[in-house]
Amino acid sequence: MGLTTATIASELEAANKVGDPKADQMVRDLIDNKEIDGVNALFRTIGTLKPGQDLSELPPRLAEFLKEAAVGPPDWSEADVKAAESFFAHHHGEVSMLQGTVGLIGTYLSPTGAFTLRSTGRLGGVQGPGRRLSQSSRLFIDMGNTNALRDGTLAANVTKVRLVHASVRQLHKKSGEWDYAKWGEPVSQKYTTGATCVFSTQIIQAMERLGIDVAKDDAKGFMCAWHYVNHYLGTPEKWLLPKDPDLVESMWNHVRDEEWKKTDDGVFMTKQAIDFYKKFYPPGVHDAFTAMVRHAFTDKYADMAGLPKSALGAVAKPIAAGHDMVSGIGAGILGGGIKKATGVNPYKEIVGIASKSFNEIQKFALTHDQDDQPQMHQDLHDNR
């Protein structure tokens, strides 16, 4: 039986005690054998895997793992692929940007998730989250690439993320600092399922709040895509998110306030993300961008994340109501001085501009430190 609104809370509790045994064992062997360079090589290899590639040149245990990991979801169909492709045909740019901003910050509202991310700060570089944020964003871009759900490229990219998660679990286990009684398993199946909710149904809700119309069939296509990703992250079938967007939204609404809390770690990670994005937006645009993220979350959750308030948030309602008042921030991004018609939502314009600027973050992802793969270290912390 799959997840339902009635079972989601208890199933998440059970999932909190479970990691990814097969991936964990393989990564454990690599680390125990002092093969850290092998882990980096592993990530690079996975990133270049193509269907039909000869796996015989790989270490046998890696080849065997990849063969098994390449098997698709048991209930996957051509109709699912077409539904997902339809969604991305309509919303690829804007949804990639929202997943890389609203979605990632949403994961910081999970206390365990925020603690895990902050305590493994060296994965993103001790001076900031650039590598981690840009690498995560690449996954969101890749989801909507042409044929990504058909040619195995998305599956390979997600499998890389799966093995990063396994590596994080091993780092925590070897540190002796992880409180298993308090936190459960590091990067547990609960965290994976919760994050998948954030990147799927929470993003659909954000799009609606920002005035972006998502057809019902397209919403289902987006959930199909995340069902696919959820599978390749190593989630057991019983905890896979359903393809039904209404059911997933109902489940997430049911548990969100238990899962999302304000923490020092979450606020810290959010500030790092906002400061990172500031590099890619001019001052006025960045302020409007921050206001857009707040609006997508609602003030309740934006305050939990520590998102700063912006003058645009106060002026947007008068603009939408047809008033002449436009702040300096609104003027910079909305073409100041233009009287807005009643009912116009200025955030839609911000989304369009932000989506284009977000491409610069993708360029950063490909060139950061002259290396397009995550780097692993045998220690934790972030120099705090």
mmCIF file of C-alpha atoms in Angstrom:
data_model
loop_
_atom_site.group_PDB
_atom_site.id
_atom_site.type_symbol
_atom_site.label_atom_id
_atom_site.label_comp_id
_atom_site.label_asym_id
_atom_site.label_seq_id
_atom_site.Cartn_x
_atom_site.Cartn_y
_atom_site.Cartn_z
ATOM 1 C CA MET A 1 0.000 0.000 0.000
ATOM 2 C CA GLY A 2 1.330 3.429 -0.959
ATOM 3 C CA LEU A 3 1.477 6.597 1.089
ATOM 4 C CA THR A 4 -1.819 8.252 2.029
ATOM 5 C CA THR A 5 -2.845 11.240 4.125
ATOM 6 C CA ALA A 6 -3.841 8.819 6.897
ATOM 7 C CA THR A 7 -0.482 6.998 6.897
ATOM 8 C CA ILE A 8 2.029 9.699 5.938
ATOM 9 C CA ALA A 9 2.945 10.750 9.500
ATOM 10 C CA SER A 10 3.585 7.210 10.762
ATOM 11 C CA GLU A 11 5.383 6.189 7.578
ATOM 12 C CA LEU A 12 7.696 9.196 7.790
ATOM 13 C CA GLU A 13 8.528 8.229 11.352
ATOM 14 C CA ALA A 14 9.477 4.728 10.191
ATOM 15 C CA ALA A 15 11.411 6.143 7.226
ATOM 16 C CA ASN A 16 13.471 8.295 9.591
ATOM 17 C CA LYS A 17 15.293 5.191 10.780
ATOM 18 C CA VAL A 18 16.235 3.977 7.299
ATOM 19 C CA GLY A 19 19.087 4.998 5.012
ATOM 20 C CA ASP A 20 19.960 3.290 1.714
ATOM 21 C CA PRO A 21 21.602 -0.050 2.578
ATOM 22 C CA LYS A 22 22.911 -0.955 -0.879
ATOM 23 C CA ALA A 23 24.393 2.452 -1.639
ATOM 24 C CA ASP A 24 25.673 2.740 1.918
ATOM 25 C CA GLN A 25 27.546 -0.547 1.686
ATOM 26 C CA MET A 26 29.291 0.377 -1.535
ATOM 27 C CA VAL A 27 30.353 3.819 -0.308
ATOM 28 C CA ARG A 28 31.385 2.344 3.055
ATOM 29 C CA ASP A 29 33.762 -0.007 1.248
ATOM 30 C CA LEU A 30 35.280 2.894 -0.691
ATOM 31 C CA ILE A 31 35.836 4.998 2.411
ATOM 32 C CA ASP A 32 37.101 2.118 4.562
ATOM 33 C CA ASN A 33 39.657 1.326 1.872
ATOM 34 C CA LYS A 34 40.826 4.978 1.889
ATOM 35 C CA GLU A 35 39.523 5.372 -1.643
ATOM 36 C CA ILE A 36 38.342 8.967 -1.358
ATOM 37 C CA ASP A 37 39.699 9.788 -4.795
ATOM 38 C CA GLY A 38 37.705 6.814 -5.942
ATOM 39 C CA VAL A 39 34.527 8.493 -4.680
ATOM 40 C CA ASN A 40 35.262 11.583 -6.734
ATOM 41 C CA ALA A 41 35.979 9.406 -9.738
ATOM 42 C CA LEU A 42 32.730 7.580 -9.026
ATOM 43 C CA PHE A 43 30.726 10.817 -9.217
ATOM 44 C CA ARG A 44 32.393 11.835 -12.464
ATOM 45 C CA THR A 45 31.802 8.401 -13.970
ATOM 46 C CA ILE A 46 28.126 8.441 -13.069
ATOM 47 C CA GLY A 47 27.766 11.913 -14.559
ATOM 48 C CA THR A 48 28.945 10.643 -17.946
ATOM 49 C CA LEU A 49 27.139 7.304 -18.048
ATOM 50 C CA LYS A 50 24.982 6.683 -21.094
ATOM 51 C CA PRO A 51 22.576 3.858 -21.930
ATOM 52 C CA GLY A 52 24.429 0.923 -23.398
ATOM 53 C CA GLN A 53 27.815 2.040 -22.079
ATOM 54 C CA ASP A 54 30.259 -0.781 -21.420
ATOM 55 C CA LEU A 55 30.395 -1.197 -17.631
ATOM 56 C CA SER A 56 33.023 -3.926 -17.756
ATOM 57 C CA GLU A 57 35.817 -1.364 -17.327
ATOM 58 C CA LEU A 58 34.404 -0.234 -13.987
ATOM 59 C CA PRO A 59 35.136 -1.872 -10.631
ATOM 60 C CA PRO A 60 32.845 -4.908 -10.420
ATOM 61 C CA ARG A 61 30.957 -3.729 -7.336
ATOM 62 C CA LEU A 62 30.282 -0.356 -8.955
ATOM 63 C CA ALA A 63 29.169 -1.933 -12.218
ATOM 64 C CA GLU A 64 26.808 -4.257 -10.389
ATOM 65 C CA PHE A 65 25.365 -1.424 -8.329
ATOM 66 C CA LEU A 66 24.801 0.738 -11.407
ATOM 67 C CA LYS A 67 23.083 -2.085 -13.290
ATOM 68 C CA GLU A 68 20.609 -2.535 -10.465
ATOM 69 C CA ALA A 69 20.215 1.210 -9.900
ATOM 70 C CA ALA A 70 19.362 1.773 -13.578
ATOM 71 C CA VAL A 71 16.101 -0.197 -13.349
ATOM 72 C CA GLY A 72 13.148 2.180 -13.666
ATOM 73 C CA PRO A 73 10.155 2.586 -11.361
ATOM 74 C CA PRO A 74 7.935 -0.510 -11.454
ATOM 75 C CA ASP A 75 4.852 1.413 -12.571
ATOM 76 C CA TRP A 76 6.517 3.790 -15.051
ATOM 77 C CA SER A 77 4.800 4.287 -18.418
ATOM 78 C CA GLU A 78 4.992 6.221 -21.669
ATOM 79 C CA ALA A 79 1.996 8.243 -20.498
ATOM 80 C CA ASP A 80 4.000 9.340 -17.445
ATOM 81 C CA VAL A 81 6.896 10.453 -19.650
ATOM 82 C CA LYS A 82 4.613 12.444 -21.941
ATOM 83 C CA ALA A 83 2.873 14.094 -18.984
ATOM 84 C CA ALA A 84 6.216 15.153 -17.488
ATOM 85 C CA GLU A 85 7.479 16.407 -20.838
ATOM 86 C CA SER A 86 4.329 18.482 -21.259
ATOM 87 C CA PHE A 87 4.885 20.161 -17.889
ATOM 88 C CA PHE A 88 8.483 21.082 -18.673
ATOM 89 C CA ALA A 89 7.569 22.256 -22.161
ATOM 90 C CA HIS A 90 5.390 24.882 -20.484
ATOM 91 C CA HIS A 91 7.346 25.665 -17.306
ATOM 92 C CA HIS A 92 10.977 24.504 -17.542
ATOM 93 C CA GLY A 93 12.750 27.819 -16.916
ATOM 94 C CA GLU A 94 10.549 29.162 -14.168
ATOM 95 C CA VAL A 95 10.206 25.886 -12.289
ATOM 96 C CA SER A 96 13.965 25.247 -12.371
ATOM 97 C CA MET A 97 14.541 28.657 -10.821
ATOM 98 C CA LEU A 98 11.857 28.099 -8.176
ATOM 99 C CA GLN A 99 13.199 24.670 -7.241
ATOM 100 C CA GLY A 100 16.705 26.093 -6.949
ATOM 101 C CA THR A 101 15.532 28.911 -4.681
ATOM 102 C CA VAL A 102 12.166 28.352 -2.987
ATOM 103 C CA GLY A 103 12.707 24.584 -3.002
ATOM 104 C CA LEU A 104 16.215 24.557 -1.580
ATOM 105 C CA ILE A 105 15.351 27.083 1.112
ATOM 106 C CA GLY A 106 12.314 24.945 1.943
ATOM 107 C CA THR A 107 14.616 22.032 2.746
ATOM 108 C CA TYR A 108 16.403 24.250 5.282
ATOM 109 C CA LEU A 109 13.146 24.412 7.258
ATOM 110 C CA SER A 110 13.611 20.761 8.181
ATOM 111 C CA PRO A 111 15.679 20.933 11.407
ATOM 112 C CA THR A 112 17.426 17.646 10.692
ATOM 113 C CA GLY A 113 18.005 18.578 7.079
ATOM 114 C CA ALA A 114 19.428 21.988 7.942
ATOM 115 C CA PHE A 115 21.715 20.498 10.595
ATOM 116 C CA THR A 116 22.933 17.851 8.157
ATOM 117 C CA LEU A 117 23.629 20.365 5.416
ATOM 118 C CA ARG A 118 25.406 22.792 7.711
ATOM 119 C CA SER A 119 27.492 20.138 9.430
ATOM 120 C CA THR A 120 28.710 18.902 6.041
ATOM 121 C CA GLY A 121 29.534 22.406 4.894
ATOM 122 C CA ARG A 122 32.829 21.353 3.338
ATOM 123 C CA LEU A 123 30.839 19.622 0.606
ATOM 124 C CA GLY A 124 29.978 23.106 -0.582
ATOM 125 C CA GLY A 125 33.239 24.784 0.357
ATOM 126 C CA VAL A 126 33.907 26.374 3.720
ATOM 127 C CA GLN A 127 33.658 29.869 2.286
ATOM 128 C CA GLY A 128 30.115 29.468 1.045
ATOM 129 C CA PRO A 129 27.472 27.242 -0.503
ATOM 130 C CA GLY A 130 28.297 27.922 -4.146
ATOM 131 C CA ARG A 131 29.160 24.415 -5.257
ATOM 132 C CA ARG A 132 26.330 22.791 -3.342
ATOM 133 C CA LEU A 133 23.671 25.256 -4.520
ATOM 134 C CA SER A 134 24.786 25.250 -8.114
ATOM 135 C CA GLN A 135 25.127 21.465 -8.252
ATOM 136 C CA SER A 136 21.638 21.047 -6.828
ATOM 137 C CA SER A 137 20.304 23.525 -9.346
ATOM 138 C CA ARG A 138 21.799 21.514 -12.189
ATOM 139 C CA LEU A 139 19.575 18.601 -11.237
ATOM 140 C CA PHE A 140 16.493 20.802 -11.547
ATOM 141 C CA ILE A 141 17.595 22.061 -14.961
ATOM 142 C CA ASP A 142 18.381 18.526 -16.115
ATOM 143 C CA MET A 143 14.899 17.278 -15.188
ATOM 144 C CA GLY A 144 13.387 19.243 -18.071
ATOM 145 C CA ASN A 145 16.056 18.675 -20.697
ATOM 146 C CA THR A 146 14.974 17.089 -23.965
ATOM 147 C CA ASN A 147 14.719 13.290 -23.638
ATOM 148 C CA ALA A 148 16.133 13.348 -20.083
ATOM 149 C CA LEU A 149 13.421 10.907 -18.977
ATOM 150 C CA ARG A 150 14.083 8.642 -21.954
ATOM 151 C CA ASP A 151 17.837 8.434 -22.523
ATOM 152 C CA GLY A 152 19.016 7.689 -18.989
ATOM 153 C CA THR A 153 20.767 11.011 -18.388
ATOM 154 C CA LEU A 154 18.445 12.104 -15.590
ATOM 155 C CA ALA A 155 18.605 8.680 -13.955
ATOM 156 C CA ALA A 156 22.430 8.862 -13.949
ATOM 157 C CA ASN A 157 22.398 12.368 -12.458
ATOM 158 C CA VAL A 158 19.986 11.364 -9.697
ATOM 159 C CA THR A 159 22.048 8.246 -8.958
ATOM 160 C CA LYS A 160 24.993 10.548 -8.332
ATOM 161 C CA VAL A 161 22.913 12.441 -5.770
ATOM 162 C CA ARG A 162 21.963 9.116 -4.216
ATOM 163 C CA LEU A 163 25.611 8.289 -3.700
ATOM 164 C CA VAL A 164 26.351 11.747 -2.279
ATOM 165 C CA HIS A 165 23.646 11.030 0.310
ATOM 166 C CA ALA A 166 25.271 7.685 1.098
ATOM 167 C CA SER A 167 28.634 9.399 1.494
ATOM 168 C CA VAL A 168 27.171 11.930 3.928
ATOM 169 C CA ARG A 169 25.737 9.094 6.020
ATOM 170 C CA GLN A 170 29.157 7.474 6.192
ATOM 171 C CA LEU A 171 30.873 10.725 7.150
ATOM 172 C CA HIS A 172 28.446 11.189 10.023
ATOM 173 C CA LYS A 173 28.731 7.595 11.125
ATOM 174 C CA LYS A 174 32.515 7.808 11.273
ATOM 175 C CA SER A 175 32.463 11.183 13.027
ATOM 176 C CA GLY A 176 30.898 9.689 16.140
ATOM 177 C CA GLU A 177 28.985 12.962 16.577
ATOM 178 C CA TRP A 178 25.624 12.094 15.065
ATOM 179 C CA ASP A 179 22.860 11.619 17.652
ATOM 180 C CA TYR A 180 20.946 8.691 16.187
ATOM 181 C CA ALA A 181 18.398 8.654 19.026
ATOM 182 C CA LYS A 182 17.562 12.313 18.416
ATOM 183 C CA TRP A 183 17.931 12.631 14.655
ATOM 184 C CA GLY A 184 17.340 9.138 13.247
ATOM 185 C CA GLU A 185 19.470 8.137 10.263
ATOM 186 C CA PRO A 186 21.474 10.869 8.491
ATOM 187 C CA VAL A 187 19.801 11.775 5.173
ATOM 188 C CA SER A 188 17.123 9.226 5.987
ATOM 189 C CA GLN A 189 14.327 8.109 3.707
ATOM 190 C CA LYS A 190 12.126 10.509 5.664
ATOM 191 C CA TYR A 191 14.346 13.405 4.630
ATOM 192 C CA THR A 192 14.377 12.221 1.018
ATOM 193 C CA THR A 193 10.588 11.911 0.897
ATOM 194 C CA GLY A 194 10.088 15.247 2.644
ATOM 195 C CA ALA A 195 12.510 17.005 0.305
ATOM 196 C CA THR A 196 10.714 15.475 -2.666
ATOM 197 C CA CYS A 197 7.465 16.991 -1.360
ATOM 198 C CA VAL A 198 9.162 20.387 -1.085
ATOM 199 C CA PHE A 199 10.527 20.223 -4.637
ATOM 200 C CA SER A 200 7.215 19.051 -6.096
ATOM 201 C CA THR A 201 3.930 20.003 -4.436
ATOM 202 C CA GLN A 202 5.417 22.940 -2.501
ATOM 203 C CA ILE A 203 6.670 24.350 -5.804
ATOM 204 C CA ILE A 204 3.248 23.933 -7.424
ATOM 205 C CA GLN A 205 1.783 25.881 -4.508
ATOM 206 C CA ALA A 206 4.457 28.557 -4.942
ATOM 207 C CA MET A 207 3.677 28.843 -8.650
ATOM 208 C CA GLU A 208 0.007 29.340 -7.887
ATOM 209 C CA ARG A 209 0.797 32.054 -5.336
ATOM 210 C CA LEU A 210 2.968 33.801 -7.893
ATOM 211 C CA GLY A 211 0.177 33.824 -10.457
ATOM 212 C CA ILE A 212 1.588 31.085 -12.694
ATOM 213 C CA ASP A 213 -1.206 28.930 -14.068
ATOM 214 C CA VAL A 214 -0.416 25.209 -14.031
ATOM 215 C CA ALA A 215 -2.905 22.995 -15.840
ATOM 216 C CA LYS A 216 -4.106 19.949 -13.915
ATOM 217 C CA ASP A 217 -2.527 17.573 -16.433
ATOM 218 C CA ASP A 218 0.773 19.448 -16.189
ATOM 219 C CA ALA A 219 0.688 19.276 -12.386
ATOM 220 C CA LYS A 220 0.348 15.520 -12.700
ATOM 221 C CA GLY A 221 3.280 15.478 -15.119
ATOM 222 C CA PHE A 222 5.451 17.291 -12.599
ATOM 223 C CA MET A 223 4.527 14.766 -9.919
ATOM 224 C CA CYS A 224 5.334 11.947 -12.337
ATOM 225 C CA ALA A 225 8.786 13.454 -12.843
ATOM 226 C CA TRP A 226 9.372 13.582 -9.082
ATOM 227 C CA HIS A 227 8.049 10.035 -8.646
ATOM 228 C CA TYR A 228 10.760 9.051 -11.144
ATOM 229 C CA VAL A 229 13.465 11.038 -9.315
ATOM 230 C CA ASN A 230 12.289 9.712 -5.946
ATOM 231 C CA HIS A 231 12.800 6.171 -7.252
ATOM 232 C CA TYR A 232 16.332 6.821 -8.520
ATOM 233 C CA LEU A 233 17.252 8.368 -5.169
ATOM 234 C CA GLY A 234 16.952 4.843 -3.786
ATOM 235 C CA THR A 235 13.592 5.223 -2.052
ATOM 236 C CA PRO A 236 11.745 1.921 -1.453
ATOM 237 C CA GLU A 237 8.504 1.557 -3.371
ATOM 238 C CA LYS A 238 6.347 1.848 -0.253
ATOM 239 C CA TRP A 239 7.643 5.383 0.377
ATOM 240 C CA LEU A 240 7.619 6.667 -3.202
ATOM 241 C CA LEU A 241 5.496 9.779 -3.668
ATOM 242 C CA PRO A 242 2.343 9.003 -5.658
ATOM 243 C CA LYS A 243 1.868 10.517 -9.104
ATOM 244 C CA ASP A 244 -1.412 12.123 -7.995
ATOM 245 C CA PRO A 245 -0.720 15.840 -7.330
ATOM 246 C CA ASP A 246 -3.864 16.303 -5.230
ATOM 247 C CA LEU A 247 -2.943 13.391 -2.950
ATOM 248 C CA VAL A 248 0.645 14.586 -2.531
ATOM 249 C CA GLU A 249 -0.534 18.108 -1.750
ATOM 250 C CA SER A 250 -2.973 16.763 0.833
ATOM 251 C CA MET A 251 -0.245 14.656 2.477
ATOM 252 C CA TRP A 252 2.241 17.515 2.548
ATOM 253 C CA ASN A 253 -0.291 19.972 3.951
ATOM 254 C CA HIS A 254 -1.055 17.397 6.645
ATOM 255 C CA VAL A 255 2.539 17.042 7.899
ATOM 256 C CA ARG A 256 4.262 20.285 6.901
ATOM 257 C CA ASP A 257 3.809 22.130 10.177
ATOM 258 C CA GLU A 258 5.305 19.175 12.033
ATOM 259 C CA GLU A 259 8.256 19.003 9.657
ATOM 260 C CA TRP A 260 9.092 22.702 9.234
ATOM 261 C CA LYS A 261 10.520 24.673 12.155
ATOM 262 C CA LYS A 262 12.705 27.736 12.599
ATOM 263 C CA THR A 263 16.269 26.829 13.629
ATOM 264 C CA ASP A 264 19.606 28.629 13.769
ATOM 265 C CA ASP A 265 20.951 26.187 11.173
ATOM 266 C CA GLY A 266 18.037 26.853 8.816
ATOM 267 C CA VAL A 267 18.384 30.629 9.102
ATOM 268 C CA PHE A 268 22.156 30.328 8.566
ATOM 269 C CA MET A 269 21.729 28.221 5.430
ATOM 270 C CA THR A 270 19.048 30.553 4.069
ATOM 271 C CA LYS A 271 21.284 33.597 4.534
ATOM 272 C CA GLN A 272 24.132 31.832 2.758
ATOM 273 C CA ALA A 273 21.825 31.046 -0.156
ATOM 274 C CA ILE A 274 20.433 34.579 -0.424
ATOM 275 C CA ASP A 275 23.934 36.076 -0.231
ATOM 276 C CA PHE A 276 25.096 33.671 -2.943
ATOM 277 C CA TYR A 277 22.260 34.590 -5.287
ATOM 278 C CA LYS A 278 22.955 38.281 -4.708
ATOM 279 C CA LYS A 279 26.039 37.896 -6.918
ATOM 280 C CA PHE A 280 23.858 37.213 -9.920
ATOM 281 C CA TYR A 281 21.217 39.936 -9.586
ATOM 282 C CA PRO A 282 21.579 43.743 -9.692
ATOM 283 C CA PRO A 283 20.623 45.400 -6.357
ATOM 284 C CA GLY A 284 17.057 46.353 -7.295
ATOM 285 C CA VAL A 285 16.381 43.029 -8.941
ATOM 286 C CA HIS A 286 17.811 41.109 -6.001
ATOM 287 C CA ASP A 287 15.478 42.890 -3.577
ATOM 288 C CA ALA A 288 12.511 42.120 -5.799
ATOM 289 C CA PHE A 289 13.712 38.531 -6.145
ATOM 290 C CA THR A 290 13.818 38.167 -2.352
ATOM 291 C CA ALA A 291 10.303 39.594 -2.122
ATOM 292 C CA MET A 292 9.166 37.040 -4.701
ATOM 293 C CA VAL A 293 10.633 34.177 -2.651
ATOM 294 C CA ARG A 294 8.877 35.487 0.483
ATOM 295 C CA HIS A 295 5.569 35.693 -1.357
ATOM 296 C CA ALA A 296 6.002 32.160 -2.715
ATOM 297 C CA PHE A 297 6.477 30.844 0.832
ATOM 298 C CA THR A 298 3.902 33.035 2.642
ATOM 299 C CA ASP A 299 5.083 35.209 5.516
ATOM 300 C CA LYS A 300 4.658 32.364 8.005
ATOM 301 C CA TYR A 301 7.299 30.131 6.435
ATOM 302 C CA ALA A 302 9.432 32.987 5.107
ATOM 303 C CA ASP A 303 9.840 34.218 8.680
ATOM 304 C CA MET A 304 10.836 30.705 9.765
ATOM 305 C CA ALA A 305 13.570 30.724 7.116
ATOM 306 C CA GLY A 306 14.752 34.193 8.150
ATOM 307 C CA LEU A 307 14.081 35.680 4.721
ATOM 308 C CA PRO A 308 14.441 39.466 4.874
ATOM 309 C CA LYS A 309 11.417 41.619 4.182
ATOM 310 C CA SER A 310 11.425 43.971 1.215
ATOM 311 C CA ALA A 311 9.650 47.202 0.376
ATOM 312 C CA LEU A 312 8.217 45.460 -2.676
ATOM 313 C CA GLY A 313 6.233 43.160 -0.421
ATOM 314 C CA ALA A 314 4.380 46.155 0.991
ATOM 315 C CA VAL A 315 3.919 47.901 -2.354
ATOM 316 C CA ALA A 316 2.889 44.878 -4.424
ATOM 317 C CA LYS A 317 -0.686 44.876 -3.181
ATOM 318 C CA PRO A 318 -1.313 48.518 -4.148
ATOM 319 C CA ILE A 319 0.257 47.839 -7.554
ATOM 320 C CA ALA A 320 -1.938 44.806 -8.073
ATOM 321 C CA ALA A 321 -4.969 46.829 -7.040
ATOM 322 C CA GLY A 322 -4.317 49.399 -9.746
ATOM 323 C CA HIS A 323 -2.686 52.194 -7.748
ATOM 324 C CA ASP A 324 0.064 54.443 -9.126
ATOM 325 C CA MET A 325 2.443 53.877 -6.211
ATOM 326 C CA VAL A 326 5.606 52.070 -7.268
ATOM 327 C CA SER A 327 8.583 51.816 -4.917
ATOM 328 C CA GLY A 328 12.167 52.289 -5.992
ATOM 329 C CA ILE A 329 12.527 48.538 -5.948
ATOM 330 C CA GLY A 330 9.386 47.992 -7.983
ATOM 331 C CA ALA A 331 10.457 50.689 -10.425
ATOM 332 C CA GLY A 332 13.723 48.940 -11.125
ATOM 333 C CA ILE A 333 12.141 45.664 -12.093
ATOM 334 C CA LEU A 334 8.649 46.595 -13.207
ATOM 335 C CA GLY A 335 9.574 49.463 -15.483
ATOM 336 C CA GLY A 336 8.753 52.204 -12.915
ATOM 337 C CA GLY A 337 6.121 54.816 -13.411
ATOM 338 C CA ILE A 338 3.892 52.498 -15.413
ATOM 339 C CA LYS A 339 0.418 52.371 -13.987
ATOM 340 C CA LYS A 340 -0.528 48.749 -13.401
ATOM 341 C CA ALA A 341 -3.966 47.511 -14.327
ATOM 342 C CA THR A 342 -6.205 46.088 -11.640
ATOM 343 C CA GLY A 343 -5.451 42.450 -10.936
ATOM 344 C CA VAL A 344 -1.910 42.430 -12.282
ATOM 345 C CA ASN A 345 0.421 40.373 -10.105
ATOM 346 C CA PRO A 346 3.909 41.949 -10.257
ATOM 347 C CA TYR A 347 5.539 38.740 -9.067
ATOM 348 C CA LYS A 348 4.925 37.108 -12.448
ATOM 349 C CA GLU A 349 7.269 39.665 -14.001
ATOM 350 C CA ILE A 350 9.859 39.032 -11.311
ATOM 351 C CA VAL A 351 9.694 35.287 -11.983
ATOM 352 C CA GLY A 352 10.395 35.858 -15.665
ATOM 353 C CA ILE A 353 13.407 38.077 -15.023
ATOM 354 C CA ALA A 354 14.735 35.846 -12.240
ATOM 355 C CA SER A 355 14.450 32.754 -14.437
ATOM 356 C CA LYS A 356 16.693 34.342 -17.058
ATOM 357 C CA SER A 357 19.246 35.493 -14.484
ATOM 358 C CA PHE A 358 19.220 32.011 -12.971
ATOM 359 C CA ASN A 359 20.996 30.777 -16.085
ATOM 360 C CA GLU A 360 24.090 32.559 -14.801
ATOM 361 C CA ILE A 361 24.028 30.314 -11.759
ATOM 362 C CA GLN A 362 24.083 27.331 -14.092
ATOM 363 C CA LYS A 363 27.212 28.693 -15.795
ATOM 364 C CA PHE A 364 28.750 29.038 -12.335
ATOM 365 C CA ALA A 365 27.884 25.402 -11.657
ATOM 366 C CA LEU A 366 29.877 24.294 -14.683
ATOM 367 C CA THR A 367 32.992 26.342 -13.956
ATOM 368 C CA HIS A 368 33.176 26.667 -10.167
ATOM 369 C CA ASP A 369 36.747 25.853 -9.091
ATOM 370 C CA GLN A 370 37.277 24.411 -12.563
ATOM 371 C CA ASP A 371 35.413 21.319 -11.420
ATOM 372 C CA ASP A 372 31.836 20.320 -12.135
ATOM 373 C CA GLN A 373 31.628 17.538 -9.555
ATOM 374 C CA PRO A 374 31.110 17.551 -5.761
ATOM 375 C CA GLN A 375 34.257 17.115 -3.701
ATOM 376 C CA MET A 376 34.325 14.701 -0.791
ATOM 377 C CA HIS A 377 36.314 15.115 2.399
ATOM 378 C CA GLN A 378 36.797 12.784 5.355
ATOM 379 C CA ASP A 379 35.717 15.383 7.885
ATOM 380 C CA LEU A 380 32.665 17.406 8.754
ATOM 381 C CA HIS A 381 31.769 20.939 9.864
ATOM 382 C CA ASP A 382 31.938 24.286 8.101
ATOM 383 C CA ASN A 383 34.526 26.246 10.126
ATOM 384 C CA ARG A 384 31.823 27.769 12.336
#
